[in-house]
PDB file of C-alpha atoms in Angstrom:
ATOM      1  CA  MET A 432     220.611  58.741 142.645  1.00 57.00           C
ATOM      2  CA  ALA A 433     221.384  61.964 144.609  1.00 56.00           C
ATOM      3  CA  SER A 434     221.345  65.117 142.612  1.00 58.00           C
ATOM      4  CA  ASN A 435     225.001  65.724 143.288  1.00 61.00           C
ATOM      5  CA  ALA A 436     226.241  62.171 142.751  1.00 76.00           C
ATOM      6  CA  LEU A 437     229.101  62.387 140.253  1.00 84.00           C
ATOM      7  CA  ILE A 438     229.745  60.224 137.236  1.00 90.00           C
ATOM      8  CA  ALA A 439     233.292  60.934 135.894  1.00 92.00           C
ATOM      9  CA  TYR A 440     234.916  59.586 132.761  1.00 94.00           C
ATOM     10  CA  LYS A 441     237.362  60.465 129.950  1.00 94.00           C
ATOM     11  CA  LEU A 442     236.274  61.645 126.509  1.00 94.00           C
ATOM     12  CA  ASP A 443     237.945  60.441 123.373  1.00 90.00           C
ATOM     13  CA  ASN A 444     240.183  63.533 123.272  1.00 90.00           C
ATOM     14  CA  GLY A 445     241.404  62.895 126.795  1.00 92.00           C
ATOM     15  CA  ASP A 446     239.353  65.624 128.456  1.00 93.00           C
ATOM     16  CA  ASP A 447     237.497  64.941 131.720  1.00 93.00           C
ATOM     17  CA  MET A 448     233.703  64.732 131.718  1.00 94.00           C
ATOM     18  CA  ASN A 449     231.816  65.156 134.996  1.00 92.00           C
ATOM     19  CA  LEU A 450     228.054  64.648 135.128  1.00 93.00           C
ATOM     20  CA  THR A 451     225.608  64.835 138.002  1.00 92.00           C
ATOM     21  CA  PRO A 452     221.847  64.114 137.892  1.00 92.00           C
ATOM     22  CA  GLY A 453     221.063  67.678 138.897  1.00 91.00           C
ATOM     23  CA  ARG A 454     223.051  69.213 136.086  1.00 91.00           C
ATOM     24  CA  VAL A 455     221.677  66.704 133.519  1.00 94.00           C
ATOM     25  CA  ARG A 456     218.103  67.487 134.623  1.00 92.00           C
ATOM     26  CA  GLU A 457     218.703  71.273 134.632  1.00 91.00           C
ATOM     27  CA  LEU A 458     220.771  71.721 131.438  1.00 92.00           C
ATOM     28  CA  LEU A 459     220.483  68.705 129.208  1.00 93.00           C
ATOM     29  CA  VAL A 460     216.891  67.547 129.089  1.00 93.00           C
ATOM     30  CA  ASN A 461     214.982  68.598 126.038  1.00 90.00           C
ATOM     31  CA  GLY A 462     211.248  68.788 126.528  1.00 88.00           C
ATOM     32  CA  ASP A 463     209.670  68.401 129.974  1.00 91.00           C
ATOM     33  CA  LYS A 464     212.613  68.334 132.368  1.00 89.00           C
ATOM     34  CA  ASP A 465     210.281  68.100 135.327  1.00 92.00           C
ATOM     35  CA  LYS A 466     208.796  64.855 134.032  1.00 94.00           C
ATOM     36  CA  VAL A 467     212.056  62.930 133.571  1.00 94.00           C
ATOM     37  CA  SER A 468     212.535  60.249 136.157  1.00 94.00           C
ATOM     38  CA  ASP A 469     215.707  59.623 138.215  1.00 92.00           C
ATOM     39  CA  ARG A 470     216.180  56.301 136.464  1.00 93.00           C
ATOM     40  CA  GLU A 471     215.989  57.917 133.045  1.00 95.00           C
ATOM     41  CA  VAL A 472     218.568  60.488 134.090  1.00 95.00           C
ATOM     42  CA  THR A 473     220.836  57.713 135.474  1.00 93.00           C
ATOM     43  CA  ASN A 474     220.504  55.688 132.319  1.00 94.00           C
ATOM     44  CA  PHE A 475     221.445  58.679 130.184  1.00 95.00           C
ATOM     45  CA  MET A 476     224.514  59.297 132.271  1.00 95.00           C
ATOM     46  CA  MET A 477     225.589  55.678 132.047  1.00 94.00           C
ATOM     47  CA  LEU A 478     225.036  55.696 128.243  1.00 94.00           C
ATOM     48  CA  CYS A 479     227.269  58.773 127.917  1.00 95.00           C
ATOM     49  CA  LYS A 480     229.972  57.202 130.046  1.00 94.00           C
ATOM     50  CA  ALA A 481     229.888  53.826 128.283  1.00 92.00           C
ATOM     51  CA  HIS A 482     230.335  55.557 124.834  1.00 94.00           C
ATOM     52  CA  ARG A 483     232.488  58.518 126.032  1.00 94.00           C
ATOM     53  CA  LEU A 484     229.873  60.951 124.804  1.00 96.00           C
ATOM     54  CA  ASN A 485     229.935  64.679 125.558  1.00 95.00           C
ATOM     55  CA  PRO A 486     226.215  65.768 126.003  1.00 95.00           C
ATOM     56  CA  PHE A 487     227.310  69.473 126.342  1.00 94.00           C
ATOM     57  CA  THR A 488     228.519  69.458 122.753  1.00 93.00           C
ATOM     58  CA  ARG A 489     225.358  67.784 121.558  1.00 92.00           C
ATOM     59  CA  GLU A 490     226.863  64.323 121.104  1.00 94.00           C
ATOM     60  CA  ALA A 491     223.915  62.900 123.038  1.00 94.00           C
ATOM     61  CA  TYR A 492     220.320  64.082 123.819  1.00 93.00           C
ATOM     62  CA  LEU A 493     217.827  63.223 126.497  1.00 95.00           C
ATOM     63  CA  ILE A 494     214.337  63.945 125.331  1.00 93.00           C
ATOM     64  CA  LYS A 495     211.215  63.688 127.504  1.00 93.00           C
ATOM     65  CA  TYR A 496     207.597  64.581 126.882  1.00 91.00           C
ATOM     66  CA  GLY A 497     204.819  63.946 129.363  1.00 91.00           C
ATOM     67  CA  SER A 498     204.506  60.383 130.663  1.00 90.00           C
ATOM     68  CA  SER A 499     206.053  58.810 127.599  1.00 91.00           C
ATOM     69  CA  PRO A 500     209.437  57.097 128.163  1.00 93.00           C
ATOM     70  CA  ALA A 501     212.418  59.318 127.628  1.00 94.00           C
ATOM     71  CA  THR A 502     214.229  58.993 124.352  1.00 93.00           C
ATOM     72  CA  MET A 503     218.058  58.926 124.207  1.00 95.00           C
ATOM     73  CA  VAL A 504     219.791  59.573 120.937  1.00 93.00           C
ATOM     74  CA  VAL A 505     223.181  60.652 119.695  1.00 93.00           C
ATOM     75  CA  GLY A 506     224.118  63.625 117.563  1.00 86.00           C
ATOM     76  CA  LYS A 507     224.159  63.444 113.758  1.00 79.00           C
ATOM     77  CA  GLU A 508     227.896  63.292 113.359  1.00 88.00           C
ATOM     78  CA  VAL A 509     228.830  60.737 116.106  1.00 93.00           C
ATOM     79  CA  PHE A 510     228.573  57.718 113.803  1.00 95.00           C
ATOM     80  CA  THR A 511     230.599  59.065 110.865  1.00 94.00           C
ATOM     81  CA  LYS A 512     233.261  60.855 113.010  1.00 93.00           C
ATOM     82  CA  ARG A 513     233.947  57.744 115.123  1.00 94.00           C
ATOM     83  CA  ALA A 514     233.990  55.482 112.226  1.00 96.00           C
ATOM     84  CA  GLN A 515     236.700  57.615 110.564  1.00 95.00           C
ATOM     85  CA  LYS A 516     238.831  57.196 113.639  1.00 94.00           C
ATOM     86  CA  ASN A 517     238.654  53.409 113.551  1.00 96.00           C
ATOM     87  CA  PRO A 518     241.725  51.959 111.841  1.00 97.00           C
ATOM     88  CA  ARG A 519     239.711  49.123 110.352  1.00 97.00           C
ATOM     89  CA  PHE A 520     237.253  51.515 108.604  1.00 98.00           C
ATOM     90  CA  LYS A 521     238.009  51.747 104.842  1.00 98.00           C
ATOM     91  CA  GLY A 522     235.222  54.050 103.711  1.00 97.00           C
ATOM     92  CA  PHE A 523     231.615  53.625 102.568  1.00 98.00           C
ATOM     93  CA  GLU A 524     229.284  54.055  99.655  1.00 98.00           C
ATOM     94  CA  ALA A 525     225.726  55.208 100.170  1.00 98.00           C
ATOM     95  CA  GLY A 526     222.727  56.324  98.183  1.00 98.00           C
ATOM     96  CA  VAL A 527     218.986  55.981  97.464  1.00 98.00           C
ATOM     97  CA  SER A 528     216.860  53.141  96.060  1.00 98.00           C
ATOM     98  CA  VAL A 529     214.213  54.382  93.545  1.00 98.00           C
ATOM     99  CA  LEU A 530     211.533  52.833  91.381  1.00 97.00           C
ATOM    100  CA  SER A 531     211.176  53.771  87.759  1.00 96.00           C
ATOM    101  CA  SER A 532     208.079  55.683  86.612  1.00 94.00           C
ATOM    102  CA  ASP A 533     206.438  52.532  85.450  1.00 93.00           C
ATOM    103  CA  LYS A 534     207.231  50.738  88.736  1.00 92.00           C
ATOM    104  CA  THR A 535     209.077  47.897  86.990  1.00 94.00           C
ATOM    105  CA  LYS A 536     212.780  48.725  87.775  1.00 96.00           C
ATOM    106  CA  LEU A 537     214.559  49.305  91.035  1.00 96.00           C
ATOM    107  CA  THR A 538     217.696  51.330  90.930  1.00 96.00           C
ATOM    108  CA  ARG A 539     220.262  51.861  93.688  1.00 97.00           C
ATOM    109  CA  ARG A 540     221.872  55.190  92.980  1.00 97.00           C
ATOM    110  CA  ASP A 541     224.857  56.864  94.620  1.00 98.00           C
ATOM    111  CA  GLY A 542     224.103  60.082  96.497  1.00 97.00           C
ATOM    112  CA  SER A 543     220.651  61.544  97.148  1.00 97.00           C
ATOM    113  CA  MET A 544     219.300  62.536  93.767  1.00 96.00           C
ATOM    114  CA  VAL A 545     215.794  61.363  92.750  1.00 97.00           C
ATOM    115  CA  VAL A 546     214.679  62.136  89.158  1.00 94.00           C
ATOM    116  CA  GLU A 547     211.199  63.362  88.362  1.00 94.00           C
ATOM    117  CA  GLY A 548     208.852  60.548  87.906  1.00 95.00           C
ATOM    118  CA  GLU A 549     210.829  58.144  90.084  1.00 96.00           C
ATOM    119  CA  THR A 550     209.488  56.980  93.484  1.00 97.00           C
ATOM    120  CA  LEU A 551     211.908  57.013  96.382  1.00 98.00           C
ATOM    121  CA  VAL A 552     211.548  53.765  98.227  1.00 98.00           C
ATOM    122  CA  GLY A 553     214.641  53.479 100.459  1.00 98.00           C
ATOM    123  CA  GLY A 554     218.284  54.069 101.116  1.00 98.00           C
ATOM    124  CA  TRP A 555     221.343  51.868 101.052  1.00 99.00           C
ATOM    125  CA  CYS A 556     224.936  51.842 102.350  1.00 98.00           C
ATOM    126  CA  ARG A 557     228.050  49.625 101.957  1.00 98.00           C
ATOM    127  CA  VAL A 558     230.716  49.909 104.622  1.00 98.00           C
ATOM    128  CA  TYR A 559     234.171  48.613 103.895  1.00 98.00           C
ATOM    129  CA  VAL A 560     236.063  47.077 106.808  1.00 98.00           C
ATOM    130  CA  ASP A 561     239.619  45.853 106.888  1.00 97.00           C
ATOM    131  CA  GLY A 562     239.595  42.080 107.346  1.00 95.00           C
ATOM    132  CA  TYR A 563     236.122  41.536 105.853  1.00 94.00           C
ATOM    133  CA  GLU A 564     235.902  39.655 102.576  1.00 95.00           C
ATOM    134  CA  ASN A 565     232.733  41.560 101.608  1.00 96.00           C
ATOM    135  CA  PRO A 566     231.539  45.006 102.568  1.00 97.00           C
ATOM    136  CA  MET A 567     228.772  45.333 105.157  1.00 96.00           C
ATOM    137  CA  PHE A 568     225.557  46.194 103.283  1.00 97.00           C
ATOM    138  CA  ASP A 569     222.246  47.497 104.612  1.00 97.00           C
ATOM    139  CA  GLU A 570     219.177  48.844 102.880  1.00 98.00           C
ATOM    140  CA  VAL A 571     216.277  50.595 104.673  1.00 97.00           C
ATOM    141  CA  SER A 572     212.689  51.375 103.678  1.00 97.00           C
ATOM    142  CA  MET A 573     210.976  54.718 103.457  1.00 96.00           C
ATOM    143  CA  ARG A 574     207.829  53.050 104.573  1.00 95.00           C
ATOM    144  CA  GLU A 575     209.497  52.102 107.827  1.00 94.00           C
ATOM    145  CA  TYR A 576     211.121  55.365 108.697  1.00 92.00           C
ATOM    146  CA  SER A 577     209.508  58.342 107.046  1.00 91.00           C
ATOM    147  CA  THR A 578     207.192  60.336 109.276  1.00 86.00           C
ATOM    148  CA  GLY A 579     206.075  62.625 106.466  1.00 84.00           C
ATOM    149  CA  LYS A 580     207.027  65.656 108.670  1.00 83.00           C
ATOM    150  CA  SER A 581     209.803  68.191 108.845  1.00 81.00           C
ATOM    151  CA  ASN A 582     212.875  67.074 106.863  1.00 86.00           C
ATOM    152  CA  TRP A 583     211.113  63.903 105.730  1.00 90.00           C
ATOM    153  CA  THR A 584     208.945  66.164 103.622  1.00 91.00           C
ATOM    154  CA  SER A 585     211.624  68.635 102.412  1.00 92.00           C
ATOM    155  CA  LYS A 586     214.690  66.291 102.172  1.00 93.00           C
ATOM    156  CA  PRO A 587     213.426  62.693 102.037  1.00 95.00           C
ATOM    157  CA  ALA A 588     216.317  61.322 100.064  1.00 97.00           C
ATOM    158  CA  THR A 589     218.936  62.848 102.419  1.00 95.00           C
ATOM    159  CA  MET A 590     217.118  61.520 105.415  1.00 93.00           C
ATOM    160  CA  ILE A 591     216.733  57.921 104.173  1.00 96.00           C
ATOM    161  CA  ARG A 592     220.350  57.768 102.955  1.00 97.00           C
ATOM    162  CA  LYS A 593     221.576  58.981 106.407  1.00 94.00           C
ATOM    163  CA  THR A 594     219.479  56.261 108.104  1.00 95.00           C
ATOM    164  CA  ALA A 595     221.070  53.589 105.912  1.00 96.00           C
ATOM    165  CA  ILE A 596     224.540  54.843 106.812  1.00 96.00           C
ATOM    166  CA  VAL A 597     223.756  54.640 110.538  1.00 95.00           C
ATOM    167  CA  HIS A 598     222.468  51.132 110.151  1.00 95.00           C
ATOM    168  CA  ALA A 599     225.390  49.866 108.160  1.00 96.00           C
ATOM    169  CA  LEU A 600     227.983  51.443 110.504  1.00 96.00           C
ATOM    170  CA  ARG A 601     226.346  49.919 113.546  1.00 95.00           C
ATOM    171  CA  GLU A 602     226.443  46.498 111.930  1.00 95.00           C
ATOM    172  CA  ALA A 603     230.094  46.965 110.842  1.00 96.00           C
ATOM    173  CA  PHE A 604     231.268  48.192 114.249  1.00 96.00           C
ATOM    174  CA  PRO A 605     228.936  46.740 116.947  1.00 94.00           C
ATOM    175  CA  ASP A 606     231.434  47.302 119.723  1.00 92.00           C
ATOM    176  CA  GLU A 607     231.574  51.009 118.993  1.00 92.00           C
ATOM    177  CA  PHE A 608     227.914  51.701 118.068  1.00 93.00           C
ATOM    178  CA  GLY A 609     225.854  48.986 119.753  1.00 89.00           C
ATOM    179  CA  GLY A 610     223.123  50.569 121.832  1.00 88.00           C
ATOM    180  CA  LEU A 611     223.448  54.025 120.177  1.00 93.00           C
ATOM    181  CA  TYR A 612     220.590  55.251 117.919  1.00 92.00           C
ATOM    182  CA  ASP A 613     220.188  58.223 115.621  1.00 90.00           C
ATOM    183  CA  ALA A 614     217.317  60.639 115.909  1.00 87.00           C
ATOM    184  CA  VAL A 615     215.879  59.468 112.667  1.00 84.00           C
ATOM    185  CA  GLU A 616     215.646  55.906 113.910  1.00 87.00           C
ATOM    186  CA  MET A 617     213.850  56.977 117.023  1.00 87.00           C
ATOM    187  CA  GLY A 618     211.343  59.283 115.275  1.00 81.00           C
ATOM    188  CA  VAL A 619     212.815  62.327 116.872  1.00 82.00           C
ATOM    189  CA  GLY A 620     212.341  65.674 115.043  1.00 75.00           C
ATOM    190  CA  GLU A 621     214.907  68.432 114.645  1.00 71.00           C
ATOM    191  CA  GLU A 622     212.940  70.663 116.917  1.00 69.00           C
ATOM    192  CA  ASP A 623     213.797  68.381 119.828  1.00 72.00           C
ATOM    193  CA  MET A 624     217.585  68.531 118.996  1.00 72.00           C
ATOM    194  CA  PRO A 625     218.757  72.109 119.402  1.00 71.00           C
ATOM    195  CA  GLU A 626     222.219  72.865 118.070  1.00 72.00           C
ATOM    196  CA  GLY A 627     224.953  74.797 119.755  1.00 72.00           C
ATOM    197  CA  ASP A 628     227.011  73.809 122.733  1.00 81.00           C
ATOM    198  CA  VAL A 629     225.626  73.960 126.242  1.00 84.00           C
ATOM    199  CA  GLU A 630     227.905  75.835 128.709  1.00 79.00           C
ATOM    200  CA  GLN A 631     229.404  73.231 130.938  1.00 75.00           C
ATOM    201  CA  PRO A 632     229.175  74.368 134.541  1.00 70.00           C
ATOM    202  CA  ARG A 633     231.883  73.678 137.093  1.00 65.00           C
ATOM    203  CA  ILE A 634     230.813  70.936 139.472  1.00 53.00           C
ATOM    204  CA  GLU A 635     231.715  71.740 143.061  1.00 51.00           C
ATOM    205  CA  ALA A 636     233.439  68.974 145.044  1.00 45.00           C
ATOM    206  CA  VAL A 637     231.323  67.091 147.459  1.00 45.00           C
ATOM    207  CA  TYR A 638     233.155  66.415 150.767  1.00 38.00           C
ATOM    208  CA  GLU A 639     232.268  63.658 153.213  1.00 39.00           C
ATOM    209  CA  THR A 640     232.884  65.854 156.385  1.00 40.00           C
ATOM    210  CA  ALA A 641     232.991  69.532 157.319  1.00 39.00           C
ATOM    211  CA  ASP A 642     236.625  69.112 158.215  1.00 46.00           C
ATOM    212  CA  GLU A 643     237.488  68.005 154.647  1.00 42.00           C
ATOM    213  CA  ALA A 644     235.529  70.926 153.222  1.00 41.00           C
ATOM    214  CA  SER A 645     237.314  73.519 155.507  1.00 45.00           C
ATOM    215  CA  ALA A 646     240.668  71.983 154.636  1.00 47.00           C
ATOM    216  CA  ALA A 647     240.124  72.155 150.915  1.00 45.00           C
ATOM    217  CA  PRO A 648     241.838  74.990 149.029  1.00 42.00           C
ATOM    218  CA  ASP A 649     239.708  77.733 147.438  1.00 45.00           C
ATOM    219  CA  GLY A 650     238.548  76.840 143.974  1.00 42.00           C
ATOM    220  CA  ALA A 651     239.404  73.149 144.480  1.00 40.00           C
ATOM    221  CA  GLU A 652     238.431  70.892 141.550  1.00 40.00           C
ATOM    222  CA  GLU A 653     236.639  67.552 141.866  1.00 39.00           C
ATOM    223  CA  GLU A 654     238.602  64.881 143.705  1.00 36.00           C
ATOM    224  CA  LYS A 655     238.727  61.122 143.300  1.00 36.00           C
ATOM    225  CA  GLY A 656     236.874  59.478 146.161  1.00 35.00           C
ATOM    226  CA  LEU A 657     234.074  62.007 146.380  1.00 36.00           C
ATOM    227  CA  ALA A 658     231.173  61.193 148.701  1.00 36.00           C
ATOM    228  CA  GLY A 659     228.411  59.235 146.850  1.00 43.00           C
ATOM    229  CA  LEU A 660     230.776  57.080 144.744  1.00 45.00           C
ATOM    230  CA  ALA A 661     231.142  53.369 145.069  1.00 46.00           C
ATOM    231  CA  THR A 662     234.282  51.503 143.962  1.00 52.00           C
ATOM    232  CA  GLU A 663     233.298  49.851 140.732  1.00 65.00           C
ATOM    233  CA  ALA A 664     230.898  47.471 138.852  1.00 70.00           C
ATOM    234  CA  VAL A 665     231.754  44.571 136.535  1.00 65.00           C
ATOM    235  CA  CYS A 666     229.621  43.073 133.875  1.00 73.00           C
ATOM    236  CA  ALA A 667     229.505  39.290 134.389  1.00 66.00           C
ATOM    237  CA  ASN A 668     229.003  38.562 130.725  1.00 68.00           C
ATOM    238  CA  CYS A 669     231.779  40.592 129.051  1.00 64.00           C
ATOM    239  CA  GLY A 670     233.963  41.749 131.936  1.00 62.00           C
ATOM    240  CA  ASN A 671     233.526  45.514 131.312  1.00 66.00           C
ATOM    241  CA  VAL A 672     234.410  47.549 134.288  1.00 64.00           C
ATOM    242  CA  VAL A 673     232.682  50.719 135.352  1.00 66.00           C
ATOM    243  CA  SER A 674     234.556  52.819 137.933  1.00 57.00           C
ATOM    244  CA  GLU A 675     233.242  55.617 140.185  1.00 53.00           C
ATOM    245  CA  VAL A 676     229.618  54.294 140.179  1.00 58.00           C
ATOM    246  CA  ALA A 677     227.291  56.353 142.330  1.00 55.00           C
ATOM    247  CA  ALA A 678     226.766  54.699 145.600  1.00 50.00           C
ATOM    248  CA  ASP A 679     223.008  54.509 145.395  1.00 53.00           C
ATOM    249  CA  ALA A 680     222.982  53.155 141.803  1.00 61.00           C
ATOM    250  CA  THR A 681     221.707  49.645 141.498  1.00 62.00           C
ATOM    251  CA  ALA A 682     222.886  46.807 139.364  1.00 62.00           C
ATOM    252  CA  GLN A 683     219.572  47.166 137.517  1.00 63.00           C
ATOM    253  CA  ASP A 684     220.408  50.796 136.702  1.00 62.00           C
ATOM    254  CA  LEU A 685     223.675  49.659 135.154  1.00 61.00           C
ATOM    255  CA  ASP A 686     222.074  46.828 133.179  1.00 58.00           C
ATOM    256  CA  ALA A 687     219.568  49.250 131.710  1.00 60.00           C
ATOM    257  CA  GLY A 688     222.048  52.063 131.000  1.00 60.00           C
ATOM    258  CA  MET A 689     225.005  50.251 129.584  1.00 63.00           C
ATOM    259  CA  ALA A 690     225.581  48.817 126.131  1.00 60.00           C
ATOM    260  CA  CYS A 691     228.848  46.902 126.625  1.00 63.00           C
ATOM    261  CA  CYS A 692     227.402  43.709 125.229  1.00 65.00           C
ATOM    262  CA  GLU A 693     224.084  42.189 124.177  1.00 64.00           C
ATOM    263  CA  SER A 694     223.005  41.215 127.662  1.00 71.00           C
ATOM    264  CA  PRO A 695     224.639  43.442 130.313  1.00 71.00           C
ATOM    265  CA  SER A 696     224.650  41.898 133.792  1.00 73.00           C
ATOM    266  CA  TYR A 697     226.469  44.073 136.344  1.00 67.00           C
ATOM    267  CA  GLU A 698     227.588  43.288 139.825  1.00 69.00           C
ATOM    268  CA  LEU A 699     228.512  46.138 142.219  1.00 68.00           C
ATOM    269  CA  ARG A 700     231.838  45.807 144.118  1.00 63.00           C
TER     270      ARG A 700
END
């Protein structure tokens, strides 16, 4: 994908979001930005568009180190904030799972408190959804997720409870959260997820001809029909439509970068 190919979409608040591979690589890659591949950048842009994420406000992170595949995770508040906006969401309960000092009794406790002598073994969450007879319940294990580093050492109960919340919300609202993963689930440390907004640069319009450029008014904003944009792509499995696809993006790029259904299969139009 060309460095100035534009991916444009609307955020949940109605604001316009415009991403180009060049801007993503320059401003939004955490780690080795020179190592990230064009496909990884494209997949990240497609993920942001599919879920209406604003990477400049840290709703999504693209993390790359060396030759390892890039990791794409969402910010820590994306799951809870979006769940609260869903009219079917009726709240949740969450806490920790602990073993008694003699290892004979398992207790599921609300919140994140672990009493001296107890062993923290996991976290749990119940999500209440309008129309469901029973709440969506999930429980996760410390053994599976704890890295023993950073916050897993200083705040293990908080971390495992948060992981359980993310799991349960994804199962409760798969259309909203399918394909999105929290940093904890992907083994990403806080040092790879800097806080604070990234200044969003203005993206200059790309014109097909010199005549168009000379005729454009000073300070013109981006226009529909920019060079480098195809018409649209449609998922053959679920019917999801992606508009303003970069002309040199392939169907395989879309299949890898979208999370509209369990098995995306896109056709360019």
